[in-house]
Structures are given as C-alpha cells and as structure tokens.
Short mmCIF file of N, CA and C in Angstrom, two decimals:
data_model
loop_
_atom_site.label_atom_id
_atom_site.label_comp_id
_atom_site.label_asym_id
_atom_site.label_seq_id
_atom_site.Cartn_x
_atom_site.Cartn_y
_atom_site.Cartn_z
N UNK A 446 7.21 -62.43 222.92
CA UNK A 446 7.68 -61.40 223.82
C UNK A 446 7.64 -61.98 225.24
N UNK A 447 8.70 -61.78 225.95
CA UNK A 447 8.75 -62.26 227.33
C UNK A 447 8.04 -61.27 228.23
N UNK A 448 7.68 -61.76 229.41
CA UNK A 448 7.00 -60.92 230.39
C UNK A 448 7.88 -59.73 230.78
N UNK A 449 9.17 -59.96 230.91
CA UNK A 449 10.11 -58.89 231.29
C UNK A 449 10.14 -57.78 230.25
N UNK A 450 10.18 -58.14 228.96
CA UNK A 450 10.18 -57.13 227.90
C UNK A 450 8.86 -56.37 227.88
N UNK A 451 7.74 -57.10 228.07
CA UNK A 451 6.44 -56.46 228.10
C UNK A 451 6.36 -55.45 229.25
N UNK A 452 6.84 -55.87 230.43
CA UNK A 452 6.81 -55.00 231.60
C UNK A 452 7.69 -53.76 231.37
N UNK A 453 8.86 -53.95 230.75
CA UNK A 453 9.73 -52.82 230.44
C UNK A 453 9.04 -51.86 229.48
N UNK A 454 8.36 -52.41 228.45
CA UNK A 454 7.64 -51.57 227.49
C UNK A 454 6.53 -50.78 228.15
N UNK A 455 5.78 -51.41 229.05
CA UNK A 455 4.71 -50.73 229.77
C UNK A 455 5.30 -49.63 230.65
N UNK A 456 6.40 -49.91 231.31
CA UNK A 456 7.04 -48.91 232.17
C UNK A 456 7.53 -47.72 231.38
N UNK A 457 8.15 -47.96 230.23
CA UNK A 457 8.63 -46.85 229.39
C UNK A 457 7.47 -46.02 228.86
N UNK A 458 6.37 -46.69 228.50
CA UNK A 458 5.20 -45.96 228.03
C UNK A 458 4.64 -45.07 229.13
N UNK A 459 4.61 -45.57 230.34
CA UNK A 459 4.10 -44.78 231.47
C UNK A 459 4.98 -43.56 231.71
N UNK A 460 6.29 -43.73 231.61
CA UNK A 460 7.20 -42.60 231.79
C UNK A 460 6.98 -41.56 230.69
N UNK A 461 6.80 -42.01 229.46
CA UNK A 461 6.57 -41.08 228.35
C UNK A 461 5.27 -40.31 228.54
N UNK A 462 4.21 -41.00 228.97
CA UNK A 462 2.94 -40.31 229.21
C UNK A 462 3.05 -39.32 230.35
N UNK A 463 3.76 -39.67 231.38
CA UNK A 463 3.92 -38.76 232.52
C UNK A 463 4.71 -37.52 232.12
N UNK A 464 5.66 -37.67 231.21
CA UNK A 464 6.48 -36.54 230.79
C UNK A 464 5.77 -35.65 229.77
N UNK A 465 4.77 -36.18 229.07
CA UNK A 465 4.12 -35.43 227.99
C UNK A 465 3.56 -34.09 228.43
N UNK A 466 2.85 -33.97 229.58
CA UNK A 466 2.37 -32.64 229.96
C UNK A 466 3.50 -31.64 230.12
N UNK A 467 4.61 -32.06 230.65
CA UNK A 467 5.76 -31.16 230.81
C UNK A 467 6.32 -30.73 229.47
N UNK A 468 6.30 -31.63 228.49
CA UNK A 468 6.78 -31.28 227.16
C UNK A 468 5.89 -30.23 226.53
N UNK A 469 4.57 -30.38 226.69
CA UNK A 469 3.65 -29.39 226.13
C UNK A 469 3.87 -28.03 226.79
N UNK A 470 4.09 -28.01 228.09
CA UNK A 470 4.31 -26.74 228.78
C UNK A 470 5.65 -26.15 228.39
N UNK A 471 6.63 -26.97 228.10
CA UNK A 471 7.95 -26.47 227.75
C UNK A 471 7.93 -25.69 226.44
N UNK A 472 6.94 -25.94 225.58
CA UNK A 472 6.85 -25.22 224.32
C UNK A 472 6.37 -23.79 224.53
N UNK A 473 5.73 -23.51 225.65
CA UNK A 473 5.26 -22.17 225.95
C UNK A 473 6.33 -21.45 226.75
N UNK A 474 6.67 -20.24 226.33
CA UNK A 474 7.71 -19.49 227.00
C UNK A 474 7.24 -18.89 228.31
N UNK A 475 8.16 -18.23 228.96
CA UNK A 475 7.86 -17.60 230.24
C UNK A 475 8.38 -16.17 230.21
N UNK A 476 7.56 -15.24 230.70
CA UNK A 476 7.95 -13.84 230.69
C UNK A 476 7.82 -13.24 229.30
N UNK A 477 7.96 -11.94 229.20
CA UNK A 477 7.77 -11.24 227.93
C UNK A 477 8.85 -11.58 226.89
N UNK A 478 9.95 -12.14 227.32
CA UNK A 478 10.98 -12.58 226.38
C UNK A 478 10.77 -14.00 225.90
N UNK A 479 9.69 -14.64 226.34
CA UNK A 479 9.44 -16.04 226.00
C UNK A 479 8.72 -16.28 224.69
N UNK A 480 8.36 -15.22 223.97
CA UNK A 480 7.68 -15.39 222.69
C UNK A 480 8.69 -15.72 221.59
N UNK A 481 8.22 -16.41 220.56
CA UNK A 481 9.11 -16.78 219.44
C UNK A 481 9.33 -15.64 218.46
N UNK A 482 8.54 -14.59 218.54
CA UNK A 482 8.80 -13.40 217.73
C UNK A 482 8.56 -12.15 218.56
N UNK A 483 9.03 -11.04 218.04
CA UNK A 483 9.00 -9.77 218.75
C UNK A 483 7.55 -9.28 218.87
N UNK A 484 7.13 -8.98 220.10
CA UNK A 484 5.77 -8.50 220.35
C UNK A 484 5.72 -7.24 221.21
N UNK A 485 6.84 -6.58 221.40
CA UNK A 485 6.84 -5.43 222.30
C UNK A 485 5.89 -4.32 221.87
N UNK A 486 5.79 -3.95 220.58
CA UNK A 486 4.82 -2.89 220.21
C UNK A 486 3.37 -3.32 220.51
N UNK A 487 3.05 -4.58 220.23
CA UNK A 487 1.70 -5.08 220.50
C UNK A 487 1.43 -5.12 222.01
N UNK A 488 2.39 -5.60 222.78
CA UNK A 488 2.24 -5.68 224.23
C UNK A 488 2.05 -4.29 224.82
N UNK A 489 2.84 -3.32 224.35
CA UNK A 489 2.72 -1.95 224.85
C UNK A 489 1.33 -1.39 224.56
N UNK A 490 0.79 -1.68 223.39
CA UNK A 490 -0.55 -1.22 223.05
C UNK A 490 -1.61 -1.93 223.90
N UNK A 491 -1.41 -3.21 224.18
CA UNK A 491 -2.40 -3.98 224.93
C UNK A 491 -2.47 -3.59 226.41
N UNK A 492 -1.38 -3.08 226.98
CA UNK A 492 -1.40 -2.73 228.40
C UNK A 492 -1.87 -1.30 228.65
N UNK A 493 -2.07 -0.52 227.61
CA UNK A 493 -2.54 0.86 227.79
C UNK A 493 -3.92 0.85 228.45
N UNK A 494 -4.13 1.74 229.38
CA UNK A 494 -5.41 1.80 230.09
C UNK A 494 -6.49 2.56 229.31
N UNK A 495 -6.09 3.29 228.26
CA UNK A 495 -7.06 4.09 227.52
C UNK A 495 -7.53 3.42 226.22
N UNK A 496 -7.42 2.08 226.15
CA UNK A 496 -7.89 1.37 224.96
C UNK A 496 -9.40 1.50 224.83
N UNK A 497 -9.90 1.66 223.62
CA UNK A 497 -11.35 1.67 223.44
C UNK A 497 -11.92 0.27 223.70
N UNK A 498 -13.18 0.24 224.15
CA UNK A 498 -13.90 -1.03 224.33
C UNK A 498 -14.79 -1.25 223.13
N UNK A 499 -15.02 -2.51 222.83
CA UNK A 499 -15.84 -2.87 221.69
C UNK A 499 -16.81 -3.96 222.11
N UNK A 500 -18.10 -3.70 221.92
CA UNK A 500 -19.13 -4.67 222.28
C UNK A 500 -19.10 -5.85 221.31
N UNK A 501 -19.56 -7.00 221.79
CA UNK A 501 -19.68 -8.20 220.96
C UNK A 501 -20.45 -7.85 219.68
N UNK A 502 -19.90 -8.27 218.54
CA UNK A 502 -20.52 -8.00 217.25
C UNK A 502 -19.98 -6.75 216.57
N UNK A 503 -19.12 -5.99 217.24
CA UNK A 503 -18.58 -4.75 216.69
C UNK A 503 -17.50 -4.98 215.64
N UNK A 504 -16.93 -3.87 215.15
CA UNK A 504 -15.93 -3.92 214.09
C UNK A 504 -14.55 -3.53 214.61
N UNK A 505 -13.59 -4.41 214.40
CA UNK A 505 -12.19 -4.16 214.77
C UNK A 505 -11.46 -3.46 213.64
N UNK A 506 -10.48 -2.67 214.00
CA UNK A 506 -9.61 -2.03 213.01
C UNK A 506 -8.20 -2.58 213.18
N UNK A 507 -7.43 -2.56 212.11
CA UNK A 507 -6.04 -3.00 212.17
C UNK A 507 -5.22 -2.02 212.98
N UNK A 508 -4.23 -2.52 213.69
CA UNK A 508 -3.25 -1.73 214.44
C UNK A 508 -3.82 -0.90 215.57
N UNK A 509 -5.01 -1.22 216.05
CA UNK A 509 -5.59 -0.51 217.18
C UNK A 509 -5.93 -1.54 218.26
N UNK A 510 -5.29 -1.43 219.41
CA UNK A 510 -5.59 -2.34 220.51
C UNK A 510 -6.96 -1.98 221.07
N UNK A 511 -7.75 -3.01 221.33
CA UNK A 511 -9.10 -2.80 221.85
C UNK A 511 -9.38 -3.81 222.94
N UNK A 512 -10.27 -3.44 223.86
CA UNK A 512 -10.78 -4.37 224.85
C UNK A 512 -12.12 -4.87 224.34
N UNK A 513 -12.21 -6.15 224.11
CA UNK A 513 -13.43 -6.74 223.58
C UNK A 513 -14.33 -7.19 224.73
N UNK A 514 -15.59 -6.86 224.63
CA UNK A 514 -16.58 -7.27 225.62
C UNK A 514 -17.20 -8.58 225.16
N UNK A 515 -17.03 -9.62 225.97
CA UNK A 515 -17.47 -10.96 225.61
C UNK A 515 -18.72 -11.36 226.39
N UNK A 516 -19.34 -12.44 225.96
CA UNK A 516 -20.54 -12.97 226.61
C UNK A 516 -20.35 -14.47 226.84
N UNK A 517 -21.19 -15.06 227.69
CA UNK A 517 -21.12 -16.52 227.81
C UNK A 517 -21.28 -17.16 226.42
N UNK A 518 -20.59 -18.24 226.16
CA UNK A 518 -20.58 -18.87 224.85
C UNK A 518 -21.99 -19.08 224.30
N UNK A 519 -22.89 -19.56 225.12
CA UNK A 519 -24.25 -19.88 224.66
C UNK A 519 -25.00 -18.65 224.14
N UNK A 520 -24.66 -17.46 224.62
CA UNK A 520 -25.38 -16.25 224.19
C UNK A 520 -24.51 -15.32 223.35
N UNK A 521 -23.32 -15.75 222.94
CA UNK A 521 -22.40 -14.89 222.19
C UNK A 521 -22.80 -14.72 220.73
N UNK A 522 -23.64 -15.61 220.19
CA UNK A 522 -24.09 -15.48 218.81
C UNK A 522 -22.98 -15.65 217.79
N UNK A 523 -22.04 -16.55 218.05
CA UNK A 523 -20.94 -16.77 217.10
C UNK A 523 -21.49 -17.21 215.74
N UNK A 524 -20.93 -16.69 214.65
CA UNK A 524 -21.40 -17.09 213.32
C UNK A 524 -21.20 -18.58 213.05
N UNK A 525 -20.20 -19.17 213.66
CA UNK A 525 -19.87 -20.57 213.44
C UNK A 525 -19.35 -21.14 214.76
N UNK A 526 -19.59 -22.41 215.00
CA UNK A 526 -19.07 -23.04 216.22
C UNK A 526 -17.56 -22.90 216.26
N UNK A 527 -16.98 -22.63 217.43
CA UNK A 527 -15.51 -22.55 217.51
C UNK A 527 -14.87 -23.84 216.99
N UNK A 528 -13.75 -23.67 216.33
CA UNK A 528 -13.05 -24.84 215.79
C UNK A 528 -12.50 -25.72 216.92
N UNK A 529 -12.30 -25.13 218.10
CA UNK A 529 -11.83 -25.88 219.27
C UNK A 529 -12.82 -25.65 220.41
N UNK A 530 -13.27 -26.73 221.02
CA UNK A 530 -14.24 -26.63 222.12
C UNK A 530 -13.60 -25.98 223.34
N UNK A 531 -14.39 -25.20 224.06
CA UNK A 531 -13.92 -24.55 225.28
C UNK A 531 -13.66 -25.60 226.36
N UNK A 532 -12.67 -25.34 227.19
CA UNK A 532 -12.33 -26.26 228.28
C UNK A 532 -13.29 -26.12 229.45
N UNK A 533 -14.03 -25.03 229.51
CA UNK A 533 -14.93 -24.77 230.63
C UNK A 533 -16.29 -24.32 230.10
N UNK A 534 -17.36 -24.79 230.72
CA UNK A 534 -18.70 -24.37 230.35
C UNK A 534 -18.94 -22.91 230.72
N UNK A 535 -18.13 -22.36 231.62
CA UNK A 535 -18.27 -20.97 232.04
C UNK A 535 -17.43 -20.02 231.19
N UNK A 536 -16.84 -20.49 230.11
CA UNK A 536 -15.98 -19.66 229.28
C UNK A 536 -16.80 -18.61 228.52
N UNK A 537 -16.12 -17.55 228.14
CA UNK A 537 -16.74 -16.44 227.42
C UNK A 537 -16.28 -16.45 225.96
N UNK A 538 -17.09 -15.78 225.11
CA UNK A 538 -16.80 -15.76 223.68
C UNK A 538 -17.35 -14.47 223.07
N UNK A 539 -16.91 -14.20 221.85
CA UNK A 539 -17.42 -13.04 221.12
C UNK A 539 -17.01 -13.11 219.66
N UNK A 540 -17.70 -12.35 218.83
CA UNK A 540 -17.36 -12.29 217.40
C UNK A 540 -17.31 -10.84 216.96
N UNK A 541 -16.41 -10.58 216.02
CA UNK A 541 -16.15 -9.21 215.60
C UNK A 541 -15.81 -9.19 214.12
N UNK A 542 -16.22 -8.13 213.44
CA UNK A 542 -15.87 -7.95 212.03
C UNK A 542 -14.48 -7.32 211.96
N UNK A 543 -13.71 -7.73 210.99
CA UNK A 543 -12.40 -7.13 210.74
C UNK A 543 -12.44 -6.54 209.34
N UNK A 544 -12.18 -5.25 209.26
CA UNK A 544 -12.16 -4.57 207.96
C UNK A 544 -11.10 -5.22 207.07
N UNK A 545 -11.32 -5.14 205.78
CA UNK A 545 -10.37 -5.72 204.83
C UNK A 545 -9.00 -5.08 204.99
N UNK A 546 -7.97 -5.89 205.18
CA UNK A 546 -6.61 -5.32 205.19
C UNK A 546 -6.32 -4.63 203.85
N UNK A 547 -5.54 -3.55 203.87
CA UNK A 547 -5.21 -2.81 202.65
C UNK A 547 -4.53 -3.71 201.62
N UNK A 548 -3.73 -4.65 202.12
CA UNK A 548 -3.09 -5.61 201.21
C UNK A 548 -3.08 -6.98 201.87
N UNK A 549 -3.18 -8.03 201.07
CA UNK A 549 -3.14 -9.37 201.64
C UNK A 549 -1.75 -9.65 202.21
N UNK A 550 -1.69 -10.53 203.18
CA UNK A 550 -0.39 -10.89 203.76
C UNK A 550 -0.55 -11.50 205.13
N UNK A 551 0.58 -11.71 205.80
CA UNK A 551 0.58 -12.32 207.12
C UNK A 551 0.38 -11.24 208.18
N UNK A 552 -0.58 -11.50 209.06
CA UNK A 552 -0.90 -10.60 210.16
C UNK A 552 -0.87 -11.38 211.47
N UNK A 553 -0.53 -10.67 212.55
CA UNK A 553 -0.51 -11.26 213.89
C UNK A 553 -1.78 -10.83 214.61
N UNK A 554 -2.42 -11.78 215.27
CA UNK A 554 -3.52 -11.47 216.17
C UNK A 554 -3.00 -11.81 217.56
N UNK A 555 -2.84 -10.79 218.38
CA UNK A 555 -2.23 -10.95 219.70
C UNK A 555 -3.29 -10.66 220.76
N UNK A 556 -3.40 -11.58 221.74
CA UNK A 556 -4.39 -11.44 222.80
C UNK A 556 -3.72 -11.39 224.16
N UNK A 557 -4.43 -10.78 225.10
CA UNK A 557 -3.87 -10.50 226.42
C UNK A 557 -3.99 -11.65 227.42
N UNK A 558 -4.86 -12.60 227.16
CA UNK A 558 -5.08 -13.69 228.10
C UNK A 558 -5.43 -14.96 227.32
N UNK A 559 -5.47 -16.11 228.00
CA UNK A 559 -5.75 -17.36 227.28
C UNK A 559 -7.10 -17.31 226.57
N UNK A 560 -7.14 -17.88 225.39
CA UNK A 560 -8.36 -17.97 224.60
C UNK A 560 -8.06 -18.57 223.25
N UNK A 561 -9.11 -18.90 222.52
CA UNK A 561 -8.99 -19.50 221.19
C UNK A 561 -9.40 -18.45 220.17
N UNK A 562 -8.67 -18.37 219.06
CA UNK A 562 -8.94 -17.41 218.00
C UNK A 562 -9.34 -18.18 216.74
N UNK A 563 -10.50 -17.83 216.19
CA UNK A 563 -10.92 -18.34 214.88
C UNK A 563 -11.00 -17.16 213.93
N UNK A 564 -10.47 -17.32 212.73
CA UNK A 564 -10.64 -16.33 211.67
C UNK A 564 -11.51 -16.98 210.60
N UNK A 565 -12.61 -16.32 210.27
CA UNK A 565 -13.55 -16.85 209.29
C UNK A 565 -13.51 -16.01 208.02
N UNK A 566 -13.34 -16.68 206.90
CA UNK A 566 -13.42 -16.06 205.58
C UNK A 566 -14.68 -16.64 204.96
N UNK A 567 -15.79 -15.92 205.08
CA UNK A 567 -17.08 -16.48 204.68
C UNK A 567 -17.43 -17.62 205.62
N UNK A 568 -17.63 -18.80 205.08
CA UNK A 568 -17.97 -19.99 205.87
C UNK A 568 -16.75 -20.83 206.23
N UNK A 569 -15.57 -20.43 205.79
CA UNK A 569 -14.36 -21.24 205.99
C UNK A 569 -13.47 -20.67 207.08
N UNK A 570 -12.88 -21.58 207.85
CA UNK A 570 -11.88 -21.20 208.84
C UNK A 570 -10.55 -20.97 208.12
N UNK A 571 -9.84 -19.91 208.46
CA UNK A 571 -8.46 -19.76 208.01
C UNK A 571 -7.60 -20.40 209.09
N UNK A 572 -6.60 -21.15 208.67
CA UNK A 572 -5.76 -21.85 209.64
C UNK A 572 -4.47 -21.07 209.88
N UNK A 573 -4.01 -21.08 211.12
CA UNK A 573 -2.82 -20.31 211.47
C UNK A 573 -1.57 -20.79 210.75
N UNK A 574 -0.68 -19.84 210.52
CA UNK A 574 0.63 -20.15 209.94
C UNK A 574 1.65 -20.43 211.04
N UNK A 575 1.46 -19.81 212.21
CA UNK A 575 2.38 -19.99 213.35
C UNK A 575 1.72 -19.40 214.58
N UNK A 576 2.18 -19.83 215.74
CA UNK A 576 1.69 -19.25 216.99
C UNK A 576 2.79 -19.27 218.02
N UNK A 577 2.64 -18.40 219.00
CA UNK A 577 3.57 -18.35 220.12
C UNK A 577 2.79 -17.92 221.35
N UNK A 578 3.23 -18.37 222.50
CA UNK A 578 2.58 -17.99 223.74
C UNK A 578 3.61 -17.92 224.86
N UNK A 579 3.26 -17.18 225.88
CA UNK A 579 4.13 -17.09 227.06
C UNK A 579 3.27 -16.82 228.28
N UNK A 580 3.70 -17.35 229.38
CA UNK A 580 3.03 -17.08 230.65
C UNK A 580 3.81 -15.98 231.37
N UNK A 581 3.14 -15.26 232.24
CA UNK A 581 3.82 -14.27 233.06
C UNK A 581 4.26 -13.03 232.34
N UNK A 582 3.59 -12.67 231.26
CA UNK A 582 3.90 -11.43 230.54
C UNK A 582 2.68 -10.53 230.63
N UNK A 583 2.80 -9.43 231.34
CA UNK A 583 1.69 -8.50 231.50
C UNK A 583 1.31 -7.93 230.13
N UNK A 584 0.05 -8.12 229.73
CA UNK A 584 -0.45 -7.54 228.49
C UNK A 584 -0.55 -8.49 227.33
N UNK A 585 0.35 -9.43 227.20
CA UNK A 585 0.32 -10.36 226.06
C UNK A 585 0.43 -11.80 226.55
N UNK A 586 -0.41 -12.65 225.99
CA UNK A 586 -0.38 -14.07 226.35
C UNK A 586 -0.12 -14.95 225.14
N UNK A 587 -0.71 -14.58 224.00
CA UNK A 587 -0.60 -15.43 222.81
C UNK A 587 -0.66 -14.57 221.56
N UNK A 588 0.07 -14.99 220.54
CA UNK A 588 0.03 -14.33 219.25
C UNK A 588 -0.01 -15.40 218.17
N UNK A 589 -0.92 -15.21 217.21
CA UNK A 589 -1.12 -16.20 216.15
C UNK A 589 -1.00 -15.47 214.81
N UNK A 590 -0.25 -16.07 213.89
CA UNK A 590 -0.08 -15.48 212.56
C UNK A 590 -1.02 -16.17 211.57
N UNK A 591 -1.73 -15.33 210.80
CA UNK A 591 -2.63 -15.81 209.77
C UNK A 591 -2.30 -15.11 208.46
N UNK A 592 -2.45 -15.80 207.35
CA UNK A 592 -2.31 -15.21 206.02
C UNK A 592 -3.70 -14.69 205.64
N UNK A 593 -3.88 -13.36 205.72
CA UNK A 593 -5.20 -12.77 205.51
C UNK A 593 -5.36 -12.24 204.09
N UNK A 594 -6.52 -12.51 203.49
CA UNK A 594 -6.82 -11.92 202.19
C UNK A 594 -7.24 -10.46 202.38
N UNK A 595 -7.31 -9.73 201.28
CA UNK A 595 -7.71 -8.32 201.34
C UNK A 595 -9.22 -8.20 201.14
N UNK A 596 -9.96 -8.75 202.11
CA UNK A 596 -11.42 -8.64 202.12
C UNK A 596 -11.89 -8.73 203.57
N UNK A 597 -13.08 -8.26 203.88
CA UNK A 597 -13.57 -8.33 205.26
C UNK A 597 -13.61 -9.76 205.77
N UNK A 598 -13.32 -9.92 207.06
CA UNK A 598 -13.30 -11.23 207.71
C UNK A 598 -14.06 -11.15 209.02
N UNK A 599 -14.30 -12.30 209.62
CA UNK A 599 -14.89 -12.35 210.95
C UNK A 599 -13.88 -12.98 211.89
N UNK A 600 -13.75 -12.41 213.08
CA UNK A 600 -12.89 -12.99 214.12
C UNK A 600 -13.78 -13.48 215.25
N UNK A 601 -13.49 -14.65 215.74
CA UNK A 601 -14.20 -15.21 216.89
C UNK A 601 -13.18 -15.50 217.98
N UNK A 602 -13.53 -15.19 219.19
CA UNK A 602 -12.71 -15.50 220.36
C UNK A 602 -13.57 -16.37 221.26
N UNK A 603 -13.01 -17.45 221.76
CA UNK A 603 -13.77 -18.35 222.63
C UNK A 603 -12.83 -18.96 223.66
N UNK A 604 -13.41 -19.61 224.66
CA UNK A 604 -12.61 -20.24 225.70
C UNK A 604 -11.91 -19.24 226.60
N UNK A 605 -12.41 -18.02 226.66
CA UNK A 605 -11.80 -16.96 227.46
C UNK A 605 -12.38 -17.03 228.88
N UNK A 606 -11.53 -16.90 229.88
CA UNK A 606 -11.95 -17.06 231.27
C UNK A 606 -12.70 -15.85 231.82
N UNK A 607 -12.59 -14.71 231.19
CA UNK A 607 -13.19 -13.46 231.67
C UNK A 607 -14.13 -12.90 230.60
N UNK A 608 -14.94 -11.92 230.97
CA UNK A 608 -15.85 -11.31 230.00
C UNK A 608 -15.19 -10.20 229.18
N UNK A 609 -13.87 -10.08 229.30
CA UNK A 609 -13.11 -9.08 228.53
C UNK A 609 -11.76 -9.67 228.13
N UNK A 610 -11.32 -9.29 226.95
CA UNK A 610 -9.98 -9.66 226.50
C UNK A 610 -9.49 -8.52 225.60
N UNK A 611 -8.22 -8.22 225.69
CA UNK A 611 -7.65 -7.20 224.83
C UNK A 611 -7.00 -7.87 223.62
N UNK A 612 -7.12 -7.21 222.46
CA UNK A 612 -6.62 -7.78 221.21
C UNK A 612 -6.06 -6.67 220.33
N UNK A 613 -5.08 -7.05 219.51
CA UNK A 613 -4.60 -6.16 218.45
C UNK A 613 -4.26 -7.03 217.24
N UNK A 614 -4.65 -6.55 216.06
CA UNK A 614 -4.33 -7.21 214.80
C UNK A 614 -3.33 -6.32 214.09
N UNK A 615 -2.14 -6.86 213.82
CA UNK A 615 -1.07 -6.05 213.24
C UNK A 615 -0.35 -6.81 212.14
N UNK A 616 0.20 -6.10 211.15
CA UNK A 616 0.95 -6.77 210.09
C UNK A 616 2.22 -7.41 210.64
N UNK A 617 2.58 -8.55 210.08
CA UNK A 617 3.83 -9.21 210.46
C UNK A 617 4.94 -8.58 209.64
N UNK A 618 5.93 -8.04 210.35
CA UNK A 618 7.00 -7.36 209.62
C UNK A 618 8.33 -7.96 209.92
#
C-alpha cells in the first residue's frame, strides 16, 4: 500500500466517524409526526394533568397513563441491574409491577422523556421488537414494542434525567 492510499483511507475513515453521530440522530424523528407508528392516543393520555402518580415499587395497569415517581439509581431497589448503563451518575430509576395482560401479544410502552426501559419476565429480560423516538413532541419521547406473555411482569425505568416520568402500556393495534 502506498502512503497516498493509506492517507486517503485514513481521511475517509475520519469523515465516516465524524458523520456517524449525525446518522444516529437522523434515525430519531422530530415533532409528534416523527414517530414510526401512530402514538396520538398515548401522547394525549401522557399530557393529561390529572394522571395518577405511582410510587416506586407500585403496580401499573394497562391503558392507564401514570406519572411514575423515581429515585436515584443507587436507592431505587431495581430487581435486576439495567440492561443498559445510565449515561449520568445523577440519573433516576424505578421499578413497577405490570399486571398480566389479558392476552399475550405485542404491547407498546411509551414514555414522556428520555430513559431506558427494561421488561423482566422472572429473571430474564424481554427484548424489544421495535422502537421509535422523536424530539420536540410534548408528552411523548419514545415508544418501544415488546411481545408480552399473559403473566405478571416487572418494568424497570433507568437513565431518566428527572425524578418523574410519565408512561402508558397499551396494546399494539
């Protein structure tokens, strides 16, 4: 390999690395129309001011938007370490029981602000089927689809910048 070819290869690699953050951001939409699937019913429920609050460790119900009260990660008492480490040591977290869905199937977990969602089936993490996110949408920031069994589960939220986050779990239709 000549020095010129090596230098060209290094230059192209640098350009690719510099463009990579922009590519990652380009995958996230902007505004409420930036999601890959329809979330208007979930967003409308999440922006309501009369949502019930739920303390860390409480029980979530399907199709009911709630404001979850979170704690610093170290004192949140998560049943299992988050599958993804928080980007900030000051991040908040919480865990909640989810009643068994009436029937197994794909459900959306939609949250109002940035954060990580873990779904635990016993000791195992359930992995998402799809996700979408958008910036600049009041009420909704991210929605993740999971194939849920018809038995009680645990939900963990971590990496949240505030001590509160709104969430709704709804069937994918």
